[in-house]
């Protein structure tokens, strides 16, 4: 079968030994790569009930059959583990150039097990792999660590690396893996998982090329999509404005989380909008390899105390977290906080939620520290303290559940399974409420991106009937995206038959639309079985009480318990699960 090398590297950081194993063709035909393969490997190498961050829990890097090909949107890799943030299934994805470097090692996946007794780097090449000492890199921020590693192996044209910063070294549960400077596998704490293994980074290099069933067909697919879609309205929006364009859209709808989930609209949102970025900063589009969207924004602050600061971003979710929840009233200051998170190795969504939670706790007198809303300096100081587990930062570095317990504010904390939601309030966008409640990894917007049909008017935001069935279709299609692995922003460009074509051209498997749907269902069921194995139940597929009990003040919108119960039951039925959310044996 084409599309795969059919090889996985198993690297044990305890013994510092590495071996290559063969992957069965029938396995790959059933789950493809990415999320499907990563989930299977996670269950193969992890004993049930193992504690997050223990040496028994592996960290899996995986790519898919489209990786390092001319299939548009394929420049992504995934990481999979048991989340130190949630205690359940962990998946995170990142773009940039690293996926092609991983693929050129001649591997479909890397399974990192054990834990080193001193800092190490894992070097993975086409000819083999080894652990080498990394004491000189330990303590460095992400940019410096990545630069040093990549240069050590011949520069960015030859090698790529995924690294952790100080937050990952100290196993902060929402620490990221960083690559290509500004690209991050950010959510659910893969950086903490790598830090727990004593691994500062993993570097990939080689020259292997993934075998494709129809190389010319893949090339023609790329040419056709470029010709047809390079000037599509969605493409123009991403290329011109990027995700910050969502600030105005979501705020106008009344679903922009503000003042730690107290409001759905942000007065003065223009100061943190896409327009503000372009007015106050130099902004140019940047793209991952073989991508015509160029959604990334290379931003340089023009004036003020952060003049000259350059980064990719801030993205919408960072603008929501710091500019909405924490009321930071300047796009330049949000950019600076974004940069601090990147260098320290912190997820901006979780970090922004925790900073805002501390501001709310301060306002209520639940903590002695004075941390007013809108104070960018206080926010920056908290980020450094979190990454180094110092003072109040040590409390926040436990994650939202631990911090809420210590503050005595568990009733105010907003999360699902320990993961904070993204910037779409489920009281107004009820499908997003269902998505947050049922997602494999906690309150995730990317499992379904269901804000898209709700905000675009494809289905009424307040609707309940029939919403679960449409959401499952979105989620299944994106599960297949994650098996291949494809970028979320191509969701409008790959219908089911388009995905079937990508599978056929790369692997030779002629599954058709029904066949790739079946693969997507297997991938979803696999992740669900992992969570059930680790003790989650239907009761965990729920939302914080505040979403039921506190209507949004601007619109009066609220999600009722009865509505969520109905949607959740319909979701289970649409998935073919029983009333307790359990898939059939398979």
XYZ file of C-alpha atoms in Angstrom:
586
model
C 0.000 0.000 0.000
C 1.272 3.473 -0.901
C 1.118 6.641 1.186
C 3.070 5.156 4.099
C 6.571 4.018 4.989
C 4.938 1.452 7.318
C 7.538 2.212 9.989
C 7.344 3.545 13.534
C 10.303 4.495 15.722
C 10.060 3.525 19.402
C 12.514 5.579 21.466
C 12.919 4.809 25.182
C 14.332 7.800 27.069
C 15.007 5.663 30.186
C 17.356 3.219 28.470
C 18.213 5.629 25.623
C 17.596 2.855 23.130
C 15.729 3.192 19.845
C 14.217 0.577 17.576
C 12.100 0.591 14.418
C 8.964 -1.526 14.101
C 6.824 -2.340 11.077
C 3.224 -1.145 10.875
C 0.672 -3.620 9.465
C -0.855 -2.563 6.158
C -4.324 -3.589 7.336
C -3.998 -1.266 10.344
C -3.086 1.706 8.146
C -5.898 0.909 5.723
C -8.328 1.015 8.642
C -7.204 4.185 10.430
C -4.844 5.882 7.930
C -2.266 8.062 9.744
C -2.333 11.066 12.046
C -5.025 10.795 14.700
C -6.052 7.278 13.734
C -2.514 5.929 13.934
C -1.571 8.078 16.935
C -4.538 6.816 18.945
C -3.749 3.192 18.105
C -0.098 3.603 19.112
C -1.074 5.383 22.310
C -3.259 2.469 23.374
C -0.611 -0.079 22.369
C 2.182 1.479 24.408
C 0.313 2.896 27.427
C -1.016 0.745 30.264
C -4.599 1.642 31.201
C -4.850 4.093 34.069
C -1.249 5.290 33.913
C -0.800 8.716 35.496
C -0.204 11.655 33.136
C 3.458 12.665 33.107
C 4.535 9.213 34.317
C 7.189 7.387 32.347
C 4.576 4.789 31.370
C 2.681 7.311 29.214
C 4.113 7.676 25.693
C 4.198 10.794 23.555
C 3.442 9.995 19.914
C 4.412 12.119 16.906
C 2.532 11.176 13.736
C 2.038 12.353 10.171
C -0.383 11.181 7.484
C -0.379 9.845 3.918
C -0.695 13.352 2.437
C 2.332 14.710 4.354
C 5.184 16.135 2.265
C 3.083 15.893 -0.889
C 1.467 18.503 -3.120
C -1.931 17.950 -1.514
C -2.908 21.481 -0.399
C -3.121 21.995 3.363
C -0.999 18.957 4.239
C 1.922 20.645 6.039
C 0.929 19.479 9.534
C 1.944 16.929 12.151
C 0.129 15.697 15.271
C 1.162 14.749 18.810
C -0.814 12.381 21.026
C -0.578 11.439 24.695
C -2.588 11.343 27.919
C -3.082 14.979 28.812
C -1.440 16.369 31.955
C -4.053 19.136 31.799
C -7.207 17.024 31.566
C -6.243 13.451 32.395
C -7.926 12.289 29.184
C -7.152 12.035 25.478
C -4.593 14.547 24.246
C -4.168 15.563 20.624
C -2.521 18.672 19.264
C -1.434 19.730 15.772
C 1.017 22.204 14.313
C 1.861 23.581 10.891
C 5.022 25.063 9.449
C 7.839 23.076 7.866
C 8.398 20.450 10.541
C 5.923 17.881 9.174
C 7.913 17.434 5.971
C 11.144 17.038 7.994
C 9.472 14.345 10.104
C 8.208 12.573 6.999
C 11.653 12.606 5.384
C 13.008 10.453 8.205
C 11.163 7.589 6.486
C 8.783 7.140 9.428
C 5.030 7.420 9.851
C 5.295 7.948 13.603
C 7.626 8.244 16.573
C 6.686 6.805 19.980
C 8.668 8.369 22.813
C 8.548 6.350 26.044
C 10.263 6.372 29.442
C 12.047 9.303 31.073
C 15.703 10.362 31.000
C 17.678 10.940 34.211
C 19.276 14.074 32.717
C 18.206 16.442 29.919
C 18.442 14.944 26.437
C 17.533 15.601 22.816
C 16.140 12.894 20.561
C 17.757 12.962 17.109
C 15.733 11.191 14.413
C 17.238 10.700 10.958
C 16.693 8.502 7.956
C 19.507 6.199 9.082
C 18.414 5.862 12.703
C 17.875 7.683 15.975
C 19.705 8.377 19.213
C 19.523 10.386 22.427
C 22.209 12.981 23.104
C 22.820 15.213 26.157
C 20.984 18.555 26.249
C 22.182 20.119 29.481
C 23.387 23.153 27.553
C 19.860 23.740 26.184
C 17.918 23.180 29.403
C 16.557 26.481 30.694
C 16.544 28.189 27.293
C 13.391 29.727 25.886
C 11.896 28.123 22.795
C 13.391 30.345 20.089
C 16.945 29.966 21.373
C 16.580 26.224 21.921
C 15.151 25.601 18.465
C 17.761 27.758 16.725
C 20.581 25.932 18.500
C 19.201 22.489 17.675
C 18.501 23.183 14.032
C 21.921 24.743 13.464
C 23.551 21.750 15.128
C 22.122 19.549 12.379
C 22.872 21.645 9.318
C 20.392 24.507 9.443
C 16.708 24.857 8.542
C 17.141 23.567 5.001
C 18.155 20.173 6.408
C 16.597 19.807 9.860
C 13.582 20.812 11.902
C 12.902 20.583 15.616
C 10.047 20.574 18.112
C 11.156 22.024 21.444
C 9.870 23.042 24.858
C 10.498 26.192 26.866
C 10.769 26.804 30.631
C 7.071 25.946 31.080
C 7.530 22.499 29.571
C 10.652 21.861 31.615
C 8.629 22.548 34.774
C 5.760 20.436 33.468
C 3.179 23.203 33.487
C 0.147 21.215 32.267
C -0.680 23.608 29.407
C 2.874 23.821 28.026
C 3.319 23.688 24.258
C 5.646 22.137 21.719
C 7.093 24.841 19.440
C 8.496 24.552 15.929
C 9.443 27.013 13.179
C 9.502 29.669 15.933
C 5.843 30.627 15.904
C 4.119 27.340 15.146
C 2.863 25.405 18.148
C 1.212 22.150 19.088
C -0.477 24.106 21.798
C -3.461 22.573 23.538
C -3.669 19.878 26.270
C -0.036 20.091 27.372
C 2.237 18.089 25.032
C 5.127 20.316 26.127
C 4.669 19.159 29.709
C 4.645 15.545 28.517
C 7.965 16.047 26.724
C 9.414 17.852 29.750
C 8.405 14.983 32.042
C 10.551 12.716 29.886
C 13.560 14.996 30.324
C 13.571 15.708 26.580
C 14.255 19.311 25.554
C 13.435 18.693 21.918
C 13.163 16.260 19.037
C 15.044 17.025 15.828
C 14.150 15.441 12.471
C 16.201 15.199 9.258
C 16.528 12.958 6.222
C 15.806 12.575 2.540
C 13.174 9.852 2.316
C 10.179 10.575 0.086
C 6.753 9.178 0.843
C 5.576 6.742 -1.867
C 2.391 7.934 -3.562
C -0.065 5.821 -5.509
C -0.534 8.475 -8.224
C 2.130 11.204 -8.025
C 0.891 12.978 -11.158
C -2.685 12.815 -9.882
C -1.562 14.431 -6.617
C 0.270 17.145 -8.542
C -2.813 17.763 -10.712
C -4.979 18.000 -7.567
C -2.670 20.688 -6.228
C -2.649 22.616 -9.517
C -6.429 22.434 -9.889
C -7.169 23.539 -6.331
C -4.730 26.438 -6.643
C -6.280 27.614 -9.907
C -9.854 27.304 -8.642
C -9.430 28.548 -5.073
C -6.560 31.037 -4.950
C -9.045 33.894 -5.362
C -11.941 32.335 -3.447
C -13.536 34.793 -0.950
C -12.410 32.625 1.977
C -8.868 32.560 0.602
C -8.823 36.338 0.205
C -10.066 36.821 3.780
C -7.418 34.512 5.241
C -4.658 36.029 3.114
C -5.643 39.627 3.871
C -6.841 39.539 7.462
C -6.206 36.061 8.880
C -8.082 34.822 11.931
C -8.154 38.275 13.647
C -11.038 39.077 11.299
C -13.145 36.956 13.657
C -12.961 39.573 16.438
C -15.469 41.885 14.785
C -17.684 39.054 13.523
C -18.003 37.212 16.848
C -18.300 40.400 18.894
C -21.101 41.695 16.662
C -22.914 38.365 17.040
C -22.680 38.711 20.823
C -20.605 35.569 21.393
C -17.193 37.176 22.135
C -16.242 36.024 25.672
C -15.386 39.103 27.727
C -14.414 39.914 31.326
C -13.850 36.262 32.216
C -17.061 35.001 30.654
C -19.277 37.714 32.182
C -20.201 39.295 28.834
C -20.623 38.405 25.167
C -19.586 41.748 23.724
C -16.441 43.795 24.257
C -16.788 47.575 24.273
C -13.911 49.103 22.337
C -13.177 45.832 20.527
C -11.732 47.855 17.662
C -8.498 48.271 19.626
C -7.820 44.536 19.325
C -9.302 43.936 15.865
C -7.721 42.921 12.564
C -8.053 46.535 11.431
C -6.082 47.703 14.478
C -3.329 45.206 13.683
C -2.968 46.562 10.161
C -3.153 50.195 11.264
C -0.659 49.940 14.115
C 1.666 47.200 12.894
C 3.408 46.132 9.705
C 1.602 42.954 8.646
C 2.350 40.587 5.785
C 0.893 37.161 4.951
C 2.975 34.009 5.366
C 2.123 30.447 4.394
C 3.041 26.882 5.246
C 4.611 24.860 2.407
C 2.325 24.319 -0.598
C -0.470 26.471 0.849
C -2.267 29.199 -1.084
C -4.214 30.542 1.918
C -1.264 32.288 3.632
C -3.341 32.713 6.790
C -0.308 33.484 8.978
C 0.445 37.115 9.702
C 4.061 38.169 10.210
C 3.501 41.190 12.410
C 5.961 43.888 13.468
C 4.889 46.463 16.027
C 5.556 49.938 14.640
C 5.579 52.158 17.717
C 5.333 52.388 21.477
C 7.256 50.434 24.053
C 7.152 47.211 21.985
C 8.316 48.834 18.747
C 10.216 46.352 16.593
C 8.670 43.251 18.149
C 8.063 40.675 15.395
C 5.934 37.568 15.643
C 3.410 35.482 13.769
C 0.072 36.583 15.129
C -1.647 37.288 17.323
C -4.347 34.893 16.144
C -8.028 35.308 16.992
C -7.878 32.968 19.986
C -5.048 34.949 21.573
C -6.892 38.224 20.958
C -10.010 36.762 22.596
C -8.132 35.318 25.587
C -6.095 38.401 26.490
C -8.076 41.142 24.772
C -11.533 39.815 25.621
C -11.356 37.805 28.836
C -8.576 39.899 30.414
C -9.630 43.224 28.795
C -6.147 44.114 27.527
C -6.978 47.193 25.465
C -4.191 47.267 22.885
C -3.293 44.981 20.010
C 0.386 45.776 20.634
C 0.131 44.597 24.236
C -1.676 41.418 23.192
C 1.114 40.847 20.661
C 3.677 41.210 23.450
C 1.820 38.725 25.679
C 1.596 36.359 22.704
C 5.366 36.630 22.277
C 5.981 35.920 25.972
C 3.800 32.804 25.781
C 5.640 31.610 22.658
C 9.068 32.047 24.228
C 8.103 30.546 27.586
C 6.224 27.708 25.904
C 2.660 28.370 27.105
C -0.653 27.802 25.335
C -2.165 31.276 24.841
C -5.780 30.126 25.255
C -5.222 28.471 28.624
C -2.758 31.137 29.760
C -5.155 33.967 28.856
C -8.036 32.220 30.603
C -5.958 31.775 33.753
C -4.738 35.376 33.749
C -8.339 36.568 33.429
C -9.442 34.122 36.149
C -6.813 35.627 38.463
C -8.099 39.120 37.608
C -11.642 38.045 38.473
C -10.411 36.418 41.701
C -8.624 39.664 42.591
C -11.757 41.705 41.868
C -13.774 39.454 44.181
C -11.171 39.597 46.942
C -10.542 35.853 46.759
C -6.775 36.441 46.539
C -4.688 39.170 48.179
C -2.871 40.218 45.011
C -4.103 43.293 43.157
C -4.374 42.262 39.494
C -6.838 44.586 37.762
C -8.510 43.797 34.473
C -6.688 45.370 31.545
C -3.264 45.506 33.263
C -0.843 44.212 30.617
C 2.194 44.441 32.910
C 0.473 42.354 35.566
C -0.498 39.820 32.895
C 3.090 39.594 31.635
C 4.413 39.129 35.163
C 1.896 36.337 35.743
C 2.993 34.537 32.575
C 6.612 34.528 33.733
C 5.545 33.379 37.195
C 3.418 30.566 35.750
C 6.230 29.297 33.541
C 8.620 29.292 36.518
C 6.023 28.152 39.085
C 6.673 31.079 41.376
C 4.261 32.792 43.801
C 0.732 33.152 42.463
C 2.044 31.672 39.231
C 2.669 28.372 41.006
C -1.046 28.182 41.833
C -2.119 29.065 38.284
C 0.427 26.593 36.898
C -1.727 23.791 38.299
C -4.292 24.575 35.607
C -7.812 25.911 35.989
C -9.129 23.090 38.184
C -6.300 23.274 40.694
C -6.249 27.070 40.788
C -10.027 27.233 41.272
C -9.834 24.837 44.214
C -7.133 26.904 45.911
C -9.026 30.160 45.323
C -12.319 28.648 46.505
C -13.885 29.654 43.175
C -14.675 26.315 41.573
C -18.189 27.560 40.796
C -16.744 30.363 38.621
C -14.126 28.365 36.726
C -14.945 27.802 33.038
C -13.649 24.535 31.581
C -14.704 21.120 30.315
C -12.634 18.182 31.546
C -10.005 20.721 32.623
C -9.623 22.449 29.239
C -10.793 26.036 28.835
C -13.027 26.886 25.842
C -11.966 28.970 22.895
C -13.522 32.303 21.908
C -17.108 31.306 21.109
C -19.702 31.616 23.873
C -21.971 28.529 23.925
C -24.875 30.416 25.461
C -25.441 32.020 22.076
C -23.800 29.382 19.832
C -25.503 26.271 21.187
C -23.827 23.900 18.774
C -20.507 25.030 20.170
C -21.870 24.121 23.600
C -22.413 20.568 22.390
C -18.981 20.563 20.734
C -17.271 21.732 23.930
C -19.142 19.169 26.039
C -18.438 16.114 23.874
C -14.966 16.818 22.461
C -12.318 14.133 23.022
C -9.915 16.570 24.611
C -12.163 18.939 26.574
C -13.664 22.291 25.571
C -12.216 22.338 22.056
C -13.407 24.428 19.113
C -11.316 22.608 16.522
C -12.870 19.131 16.778
C -15.887 20.484 14.851
C -15.277 24.206 14.098
C -19.064 24.374 14.462
C -18.949 28.112 15.008
C -18.628 28.317 11.219
C -22.138 27.092 10.251
C -23.694 28.867 13.232
C -22.120 32.262 12.530
C -22.594 31.910 8.766
C -26.307 31.194 9.134
C -26.212 27.633 7.799
C -28.053 26.628 10.969
C -29.575 28.968 13.543
C -27.304 29.470 16.581
C -30.244 28.971 18.956
C -31.502 25.817 17.205
C -31.403 22.520 19.075
C -33.295 20.046 16.881
C -31.116 18.413 14.257
C -27.989 20.195 15.407
C -26.237 17.088 16.715
C -26.536 15.254 13.395
C -24.969 18.148 11.466
C -22.267 18.525 14.112
C -21.343 14.839 13.813
C -20.937 15.259 10.049
C -18.596 18.210 10.618
C -16.692 16.327 13.316
C -16.316 13.157 11.264
C -14.993 15.072 8.266
C -12.463 16.815 10.491
C -11.501 13.516 12.122
C -10.528 12.410 8.633
C -8.638 15.692 8.198
C -6.665 14.731 11.304
C -5.976 11.242 10.008
C -4.527 12.524 6.731
C -3.341 15.280 8.317
C -4.925 18.402 6.722
C -5.293 21.993 7.893
C -8.655 23.031 9.366
C -8.817 26.127 7.158
C -9.312 23.895 4.116
C -12.592 22.550 5.559
C -14.654 24.353 2.879
C -12.447 22.971 0.108
C -12.528 19.221 0.893
C -16.035 17.711 0.857
C -16.316 13.966 1.458
C -15.680 13.049 -2.172
C -12.647 15.350 -2.214
C -11.241 13.586 0.831
C -11.876 10.210 -0.804
C -9.925 11.443 -3.845
C -6.989 12.545 -1.664
C -6.922 9.104 -0.008
C -7.062 7.331 -3.382
C -4.327 9.438 -4.989
C -1.927 9.065 -2.047
C -2.595 5.515 -0.802
C -4.299 3.757 -3.707
C -7.253 2.854 -1.460
C -10.423 3.478 -3.466
C -12.774 3.834 -0.501
C -15.252 6.357 -1.870
C -17.118 8.831 0.283
C -18.808 6.094 2.351
C -15.505 4.346 2.949
C -13.694 7.415 4.260
C -16.706 8.180 6.466
C -16.269 4.718 7.960
C -12.593 5.455 8.648
C -13.566 8.722 10.343
C -16.045 6.849 12.570
C -13.346 4.356 13.576
C -11.028 7.222 14.475
C -13.732 8.859 16.617
C -14.574 5.574 18.327
C -10.902 4.909 19.080
C -10.444 8.202 20.890
C -13.708 7.645 22.798
C -12.613 4.180 23.912
C -9.372 5.649 25.201
C -11.289 8.145 27.341
C -13.653 5.475 28.662
C -10.649 3.303 29.490
C -9.205 6.199 31.486
C -12.364 6.604 33.564
C -14.433 9.253 31.785
C -18.200 8.831 31.648
C -21.171 10.585 30.045
C -21.258 12.876 33.086
C -17.980 14.409 31.880
C -19.644 15.440 28.596
C -21.132 18.508 30.222
C -20.663 22.275 30.621
C -20.000 24.586 33.601
C -23.116 25.680 35.510
C -22.515 29.327 34.637
C -23.516 28.677 31.029
C -26.905 27.461 32.253
C -27.468 29.916 35.102
C -26.011 33.221 33.843
C -27.613 34.606 30.654
C -25.430 36.851 28.535
C -26.313 40.401 29.608
C -26.384 41.906 26.116
C -28.712 39.363 24.481
C -30.206 37.307 27.308
C -28.918 34.190 25.549
C -28.553 31.089 27.702
C -28.186 27.357 27.119
C -30.478 25.232 29.283
C -29.581 21.903 30.837
C -32.505 20.313 29.051
C -31.271 21.571 25.678
C -27.775 20.211 26.231
C -29.176 16.885 27.467
C -31.254 16.524 24.291
C -28.390 17.435 22.003
C -26.000 15.109 23.816
C -28.443 12.190 23.535
C -28.896 12.912 19.806
C -25.116 13.138 19.430
C -24.623 9.704 20.997
C -27.319 8.219 18.729
C -25.810 9.837 15.622
C -22.469 8.292 16.560
C -23.989 4.865 17.089
C -23.048 4.920 20.787
C -25.288 3.713 23.594
C -27.022 5.991 26.113
C -23.866 6.093 28.231
C -21.798 7.244 25.269
C -20.099 3.893 24.696
C -19.234 2.731 21.160
C -20.047 -0.807 20.117
C -17.227 -3.269 20.539
C -14.995 -3.271 17.530
